[in-house]
Amino acid sequence: MKTDLSYLRDIYGKKAVDRAAAMLQDLEIEVPSWGFGRGGTRFGSYPEVGDARTVEDRIERARQFHTRTGQGRRVAMHFPWDGETAEDIRGLAAALRRAGLEAGAVNSNLFTMRAGDGLDHRLRYGSLTNPDKEVREASVRHNLDCVRIMRILGAKTLSLWLPDGTNSPGQMSFYDQAERLDDAIRAIARALRPGEKLLIEYKIFEPGMYSTAIPDYSRALALCEIAGKNSGVLVDLGHHAPTTNIEQIVAFLLRAGRLGGFHFNDKKYADDDLASGSIDPAQLFRIFVVILEAMARRLVRFKDIAFMIDESHQIKDALEEMVESVTNIEIALAKAALVDFDKLWRHQRACEISAADSVLHHAFHADVRPLVEAVRTERLRSRQ
Ligand SMILES: [Mn+2]
């Protein structure tokens, strides 16, 4: 693709284009180890020869991805999927080093039965909110193990996604559910040292569930208040009701100083884990506009937000779909960086609403692909 930026500079001005380029340079997208394997539907998956099966395969794919895009220097890991024994973890650290990559967020797994740590079939009734104290304690212990893994890998973030919920209204009191979770979060957060961070993810539903233990951002926010200042809410774009205004939630979290980061993906109906920006690129743009406005208002620093991809690639080649996703994210950011906030705020204060909207449209309709390409080329060159 031609990387002549004169069209953009003519329309948006050199200053705005330079600012967009600088934002693209600062953007660091973390990719998930699990996203390089072959995903499936609830009913099955159809692996083929050449799919990444082992953690070594997944790291090799992540290395290829990083070589191609300059993004994904950090790879989010998932345990026990990416290793169990101390030897596994040491091997993983060495494999990442050899690939020139780093460990990103460490994701604990509270939905896999493991006899060794007492996580057995009783997980059916929940992990951190299980009525059985033994299962709750084993589930907390798994998170503490993940904190130890973080330190071996040199990672700084523990990412918590909770599979807990109920299948029917009579199954568990909301009061017990909330109380058990408060206690567990307190115990996990206590294990973290300064500079380490806990990200808490929410999700409105799971198939077959009547309630989830952390259904929305307000519950995640309340848990962060319990966990302390080293915690933040993780916004997975697939975890809301279809009509939810996600960018407004992002603004609320930024005002509260509690936006920990994102799990980027896209959806049409529910938690579809489709390629980021493949269904609703305008939503991705509006989310970045809200973030850049928060930066302009000095509510947040760009580097304090974890930009992570969480997708399941089941039909397309995982590596290709990851490139598509990262490109869509970069395009959305570059467009948002072309928004003239001074002009927007002026129109907003004067209630010139059509004019205010046209500021957003003007930026959204920019073809920033040459800019994204130019920054990517530059990033790859500077790494050589
Ligand atoms: Mn997620």
Coordinates of C-alpha atoms and ligand atoms in Angstrom, one line a residue:
M1 CA 0.0 0.0 0.0
K2 CA 1.2 3.6 -0.8
T3 CA 2.1 5.4 2.4
D4 CA 1.7 8.9 1.0
L5 CA 0.3 11.0 3.8
S6 CA -0.2 14.2 1.8
Y7 CA -4.0 13.6 1.4
L8 CA -4.4 13.3 5.2
R9 CA -2.2 16.3 5.9
D10 CA -4.2 18.4 3.4
I11 CA -7.5 17.7 5.0
Y12 CA -6.7 17.3 8.7
G13 CA -3.5 19.4 9.0
K14 CA 0.0 18.2 9.7
K15 CA -0.3 18.7 13.5
A16 CA -3.3 16.3 13.7
V17 CA -1.7 13.7 11.5
D18 CA 1.5 13.9 13.5
R19 CA -0.5 13.4 16.7
A20 CA -2.3 10.4 15.2
A21 CA 1.1 8.9 14.2
A22 CA 2.4 9.5 17.8
M23 CA -0.6 7.8 19.3
L24 CA -0.1 4.8 17.0
Q25 CA 3.5 4.6 18.0
D26 CA 2.5 4.6 21.7
L27 CA -0.2 1.9 21.2
E28 CA 0.9 -1.5 22.5
I29 CA -1.6 -4.3 21.9
E30 CA -1.2 -7.5 23.9
V31 CA -2.3 -10.7 22.2
P32 CA -3.6 -13.9 23.9
S33 CA -1.7 -17.1 23.7
W34 CA -5.1 -18.9 23.4
G35 CA -6.0 -16.8 20.4
F36 CA -3.4 -18.5 18.3
G37 CA -5.0 -21.9 18.7
R38 CA -8.0 -23.2 16.8
G39 CA -11.2 -22.2 18.6
G40 CA -14.6 -23.8 18.2
T41 CA -18.3 -23.4 18.8
R42 CA -20.1 -24.7 21.9
F43 CA -20.6 -27.9 19.9
G44 CA -17.1 -28.7 18.6
S45 CA -14.0 -27.5 16.9
Y46 CA -12.4 -28.7 13.7
P47 CA -8.6 -28.8 14.1
E48 CA -6.3 -29.5 11.1
V49 CA -2.7 -30.2 10.6
G50 CA -0.6 -27.1 11.1
D51 CA -2.9 -25.6 13.8
A52 CA -1.0 -24.4 16.9
R53 CA -1.6 -27.1 19.6
T54 CA 1.1 -26.8 22.1
V55 CA 2.2 -23.7 24.0
E56 CA 5.4 -23.7 22.0
D57 CA 3.4 -23.6 18.8
R58 CA 1.4 -20.7 20.1
I59 CA 4.5 -18.7 21.1
E60 CA 5.9 -19.4 17.6
R61 CA 2.7 -18.0 16.1
A62 CA 2.9 -15.0 18.4
R63 CA 6.6 -14.4 17.3
Q64 CA 5.5 -14.5 13.6
F65 CA 2.7 -12.1 14.4
H66 CA 5.1 -9.7 16.2
T67 CA 7.5 -9.9 13.3
R68 CA 4.7 -9.0 10.9
T69 CA 3.0 -6.2 12.8
G70 CA 5.4 -5.0 15.5
Q71 CA 2.5 -5.4 17.9
G72 CA 2.0 -8.2 20.4
R73 CA 5.4 -7.9 22.2
R74 CA 3.5 -9.0 25.3
V75 CA 1.5 -12.3 25.2
A76 CA -1.2 -12.9 27.7
M77 CA -1.0 -16.4 29.2
H78 CA -3.6 -18.7 30.6
F79 CA -3.0 -21.3 33.3
P80 CA -3.1 -24.3 33.3
W81 CA -3.6 -24.2 29.5
D82 CA 0.0 -22.8 29.1
G83 CA 1.7 -24.9 31.7
E84 CA 1.3 -26.5 35.2
T85 CA 4.5 -27.6 36.7
A86 CA 7.4 -25.4 37.8
E87 CA 9.4 -26.9 35.0
D88 CA 6.7 -25.9 32.5
I89 CA 6.8 -22.3 33.7
R90 CA 10.6 -22.1 33.5
G91 CA 10.4 -23.6 29.9
L92 CA 7.7 -21.0 29.0
A93 CA 9.8 -18.1 30.3
A94 CA 12.8 -19.4 28.2
A95 CA 10.6 -19.9 25.1
L96 CA 9.2 -16.3 25.4
R97 CA 12.8 -15.0 25.8
R98 CA 14.0 -16.9 22.7
A99 CA 11.1 -15.5 20.7
G100 CA 11.9 -12.0 21.8
L101 CA 8.5 -11.7 23.5
E102 CA 7.4 -11.0 27.1
A103 CA 4.6 -12.4 29.2
G104 CA 1.6 -10.1 29.4
A105 CA -1.4 -10.6 31.8
V106 CA -1.5 -13.9 33.6
N107 CA -5.1 -15.3 33.4
S108 CA -6.2 -17.7 36.1
N109 CA -8.6 -20.5 35.2
L110 CA -11.3 -21.3 37.7
F111 CA -13.3 -23.6 35.5
T112 CA -10.9 -26.5 35.0
M113 CA -11.0 -29.4 37.4
R114 CA -7.6 -30.2 39.0
A115 CA -7.3 -33.0 41.5
G116 CA -3.9 -31.7 42.8
D117 CA -5.3 -28.4 44.1
G118 CA -8.7 -29.7 45.2
L119 CA -10.6 -28.2 42.2
D120 CA -12.9 -31.2 41.4
H121 CA -16.4 -31.8 40.1
R122 CA -17.7 -29.5 42.9
L123 CA -16.6 -26.6 40.6
R124 CA -20.1 -27.2 39.1
Y125 CA -21.4 -25.1 41.9
G126 CA -18.9 -22.3 41.5
S127 CA -15.3 -21.5 42.4
L128 CA -14.8 -18.3 44.5
T129 CA -18.5 -18.3 45.4
N130 CA -18.9 -22.1 45.9
P131 CA -20.9 -23.0 49.0
D132 CA -18.1 -25.4 50.0
K133 CA -15.3 -23.5 51.8
E134 CA -12.7 -26.1 50.6
V135 CA -13.5 -25.3 47.0
R136 CA -13.4 -21.6 47.6
E137 CA -10.0 -21.9 49.3
A138 CA -8.6 -24.1 46.6
S139 CA -9.8 -21.5 44.0
V140 CA -8.1 -18.6 45.9
R141 CA -5.0 -20.8 46.1
H142 CA -5.0 -21.2 42.3
N143 CA -4.9 -17.4 41.9
L144 CA -2.0 -17.2 44.4
D145 CA -0.2 -19.8 42.3
C146 CA -0.8 -17.6 39.3
V147 CA 0.7 -14.6 41.2
R148 CA 3.9 -16.8 41.7
I149 CA 3.8 -17.7 38.0
M150 CA 3.6 -14.0 37.2
R151 CA 6.8 -13.3 39.1
I152 CA 8.7 -16.1 37.4
L153 CA 7.6 -14.8 34.0
G154 CA 8.3 -11.2 34.9
A155 CA 4.6 -10.3 34.4
K156 CA 2.8 -7.6 36.4
T157 CA -0.8 -8.3 35.9
L158 CA -3.2 -10.9 37.2
S159 CA -6.4 -11.1 35.1
L160 CA -9.5 -12.6 36.8
W161 CA -12.4 -13.9 34.9
L162 CA -14.9 -15.6 37.0
P163 CA -17.0 -18.5 35.6
D164 CA -19.3 -18.4 38.7
G165 CA -23.0 -17.9 38.6
T166 CA -26.2 -19.7 39.1
N167 CA -28.4 -21.8 36.9
S168 CA -31.7 -21.1 38.6
P169 CA -33.2 -18.5 41.0
G170 CA -33.2 -20.8 44.0
Q171 CA -29.7 -22.0 43.6
M172 CA -27.9 -19.4 45.7
S173 CA -28.7 -16.3 47.6
F174 CA -27.3 -13.1 45.9
Y175 CA -26.2 -12.1 49.4
D176 CA -24.1 -15.2 50.0
Q177 CA -22.7 -15.0 46.4
A178 CA -21.6 -11.4 46.9
E179 CA -20.2 -12.0 50.4
R180 CA -18.1 -15.0 49.3
L181 CA -16.7 -13.1 46.4
D182 CA -15.8 -10.0 48.5
D183 CA -13.8 -12.3 50.8
A184 CA -12.0 -14.1 48.0
I185 CA -11.1 -10.9 46.2
R186 CA -9.7 -9.5 49.4
A187 CA -7.5 -12.6 49.9
I188 CA -6.2 -12.5 46.3
A189 CA -5.5 -8.8 46.3
R190 CA -3.6 -9.1 49.6
A191 CA -1.0 -11.2 47.8
L192 CA -0.1 -8.5 45.3
R193 CA 3.0 -6.3 45.7
P194 CA 3.2 -2.7 44.8
G195 CA 3.5 -2.4 41.0
E196 CA 1.5 -5.6 40.5
K197 CA -2.1 -5.2 39.3
L198 CA -5.4 -7.1 39.5
L199 CA -7.8 -6.8 36.6
I200 CA -11.4 -7.8 37.2
E201 CA -13.6 -8.8 34.2
Y202 CA -17.4 -8.7 34.2
K203 CA -19.9 -10.5 32.0
I204 CA -23.6 -10.2 31.9
F205 CA -24.4 -13.8 31.0
E206 CA -23.3 -17.2 30.2
P207 CA -25.3 -19.8 28.2
G208 CA -27.3 -21.8 30.7
M209 CA -27.0 -19.3 33.5
Y210 CA -29.6 -17.4 35.5
S211 CA -27.0 -15.0 37.1
T212 CA -23.3 -14.4 36.8
A213 CA -21.3 -13.4 39.9
I214 CA -19.9 -10.2 38.3
P215 CA -22.6 -9.2 35.8
D216 CA -21.6 -5.6 35.1
Y217 CA -19.1 -2.9 35.5
S218 CA -20.6 -1.5 38.7
R219 CA -20.1 -4.9 40.5
A220 CA -16.5 -5.1 39.1
L221 CA -16.0 -1.5 40.3
A222 CA -17.2 -2.4 43.8
L223 CA -14.8 -5.3 43.9
C224 CA -12.0 -3.0 42.9
E225 CA -12.8 -0.8 45.9
I226 CA -12.3 -3.9 48.1
A227 CA -9.1 -5.0 46.2
G228 CA -7.5 -1.6 46.6
K229 CA -5.7 0.9 44.3
N230 CA -3.7 -1.8 42.4
S231 CA -6.9 -3.0 40.7
G232 CA -8.9 -2.0 37.7
V233 CA -12.0 -3.1 35.7
L234 CA -11.4 -5.1 32.6
V235 CA -13.9 -4.2 29.8
D236 CA -14.4 -7.1 27.4
L237 CA -16.4 -5.8 24.4
G238 CA -18.4 -9.0 24.1
H239 CA -19.6 -9.0 27.7
H240 CA -22.6 -6.6 27.6
A241 CA -26.2 -6.7 26.5
P242 CA -26.5 -6.0 22.8
T243 CA -27.6 -2.3 23.1
T244 CA -25.3 -1.3 26.0
N245 CA -23.4 2.0 25.5
I246 CA -19.9 0.6 26.1
E247 CA -18.1 3.9 25.5
Q248 CA -20.2 5.6 28.2
I249 CA -19.1 2.8 30.6
V250 CA -15.5 3.5 29.6
A251 CA -16.0 7.2 30.4
F252 CA -17.5 6.4 33.8
L253 CA -14.5 4.0 34.6
L254 CA -12.0 6.6 33.5
R255 CA -13.5 9.3 35.7
A256 CA -13.3 6.8 38.6
G257 CA -9.7 6.1 37.8
R258 CA -10.6 2.4 37.5
L259 CA -10.3 1.5 33.8
G260 CA -7.8 -1.3 33.9
G261 CA -8.0 -2.3 30.3
F262 CA -9.8 -3.9 27.4
H263 CA -10.4 -7.3 25.9
F264 CA -10.9 -6.3 22.3
N265 CA -13.2 -8.5 20.1
D266 CA -16.4 -7.9 18.3
K267 CA -19.9 -9.3 18.4
K268 CA -23.1 -9.4 16.5
Y269 CA -25.4 -11.1 19.1
A270 CA -23.6 -12.2 22.3
D271 CA -20.1 -13.0 23.3
D272 CA -19.1 -14.0 19.8
D273 CA -15.4 -13.3 20.1
L274 CA -15.2 -12.1 16.5
A275 CA -12.3 -10.1 15.0
S276 CA -12.1 -6.7 16.6
G277 CA -13.8 -4.0 14.6
S278 CA -15.2 -6.5 12.1
I279 CA -18.9 -5.8 13.0
D280 CA -19.0 -2.4 14.5
P281 CA -15.9 -0.3 13.7
A282 CA -17.7 2.8 14.7
Q283 CA -18.1 1.6 18.3
L284 CA -14.3 1.0 18.4
F285 CA -13.8 4.5 17.2
R286 CA -16.1 6.0 19.8
I287 CA -14.3 4.1 22.5
F288 CA -11.0 5.6 21.5
V289 CA -12.6 9.0 21.3
V290 CA -13.6 8.7 24.9
I291 CA -10.1 7.5 25.9
L292 CA -8.4 10.4 24.1
E293 CA -10.8 12.9 25.6
A294 CA -10.0 11.5 29.1
M295 CA -6.3 12.0 28.2
A296 CA -7.0 15.6 27.1
R297 CA -8.7 16.1 30.4
R298 CA -5.7 14.5 32.2
L299 CA -7.8 11.7 33.7
V300 CA -5.5 8.9 32.5
R301 CA -2.2 8.2 30.8
F302 CA -2.4 6.0 27.6
K303 CA 0.3 3.6 29.0
D304 CA -1.8 2.9 32.1
I305 CA -4.5 1.2 30.0
A306 CA -4.0 -2.5 29.1
F307 CA -5.1 -3.0 25.4
M308 CA -5.5 -6.7 25.0
I309 CA -7.2 -8.9 22.4
D310 CA -9.5 -11.7 23.5
E311 CA -10.9 -13.5 20.6
S312 CA -11.6 -17.1 19.4
H313 CA -10.5 -17.8 15.9
Q314 CA -12.4 -20.8 14.6
I315 CA -12.8 -20.5 10.8
K316 CA -10.0 -18.2 9.5
D317 CA -6.3 -18.8 10.1
A318 CA -5.7 -17.5 13.6
L319 CA -2.6 -15.5 12.6
E320 CA -4.4 -13.8 9.7
E321 CA -7.4 -12.9 11.9
M322 CA -5.1 -11.5 14.6
V323 CA -3.5 -9.2 12.0
E324 CA -7.0 -8.1 10.8
S325 CA -8.0 -7.4 14.4
V326 CA -4.9 -5.4 15.3
T327 CA -5.2 -3.4 12.0
N328 CA -8.8 -2.5 12.8
I329 CA -7.8 -1.4 16.3
E330 CA -5.0 0.8 14.9
I331 CA -7.4 2.3 12.3
A332 CA -10.0 3.1 15.0
L333 CA -7.3 4.8 17.2
A334 CA -5.8 6.8 14.3
K335 CA -9.3 8.1 13.3
A336 CA -10.0 9.1 17.0
A337 CA -6.7 10.9 17.2
L338 CA -7.9 13.1 14.3
V339 CA -10.8 14.5 16.3
D340 CA -10.3 18.2 17.0
F341 CA -11.4 18.3 20.7
D342 CA -11.2 22.0 21.1
K343 CA -13.6 22.5 18.2
L344 CA -15.9 19.7 19.5
W345 CA -16.1 21.2 23.0
R346 CA -16.7 24.7 21.5
H347 CA -19.7 23.4 19.5
Q348 CA -20.9 21.4 22.5
R349 CA -20.9 24.4 24.8
A350 CA -22.8 26.4 22.2
C351 CA -25.3 23.6 21.7
E352 CA -24.3 23.5 18.0
I353 CA -25.1 19.8 17.9
S354 CA -24.9 19.1 14.2
A355 CA -21.6 20.9 14.0
A356 CA -20.3 18.9 17.0
D357 CA -21.4 15.7 15.4
S358 CA -19.7 16.7 12.1
V359 CA -16.4 17.0 14.0
L360 CA -16.7 13.3 14.9
H361 CA -17.9 12.3 11.4
H362 CA -15.0 14.3 9.8
A363 CA -12.5 12.2 11.8
F364 CA -14.3 8.9 11.4
H365 CA -14.5 9.1 7.6
A366 CA -10.7 9.6 7.2
D367 CA -8.9 6.9 5.3
V368 CA -6.1 6.4 7.8
R369 CA -4.8 3.1 6.3
P370 CA -1.7 4.8 4.7
L371 CA -0.8 6.3 8.1
V372 CA -1.3 2.9 9.9
E373 CA 0.9 1.3 7.3
A374 CA 3.6 4.0 7.6
V375 CA 3.8 3.7 11.4
R376 CA 3.9 -0.1 11.2
T377 CA 6.7 0.0 8.6
E378 CA 8.6 2.5 10.8
R379 CA 8.1 0.3 13.9
L380 CA 9.4 -2.8 12.2
R381 CA 12.4 -0.9 10.8
S382 CA 13.3 0.5 14.2
R383 CA 13.3 -3.0 15.7
Q384 CA 15.8 -4.4 13.2
Ligands
MN1 MN -12.3 -11.6 28.1

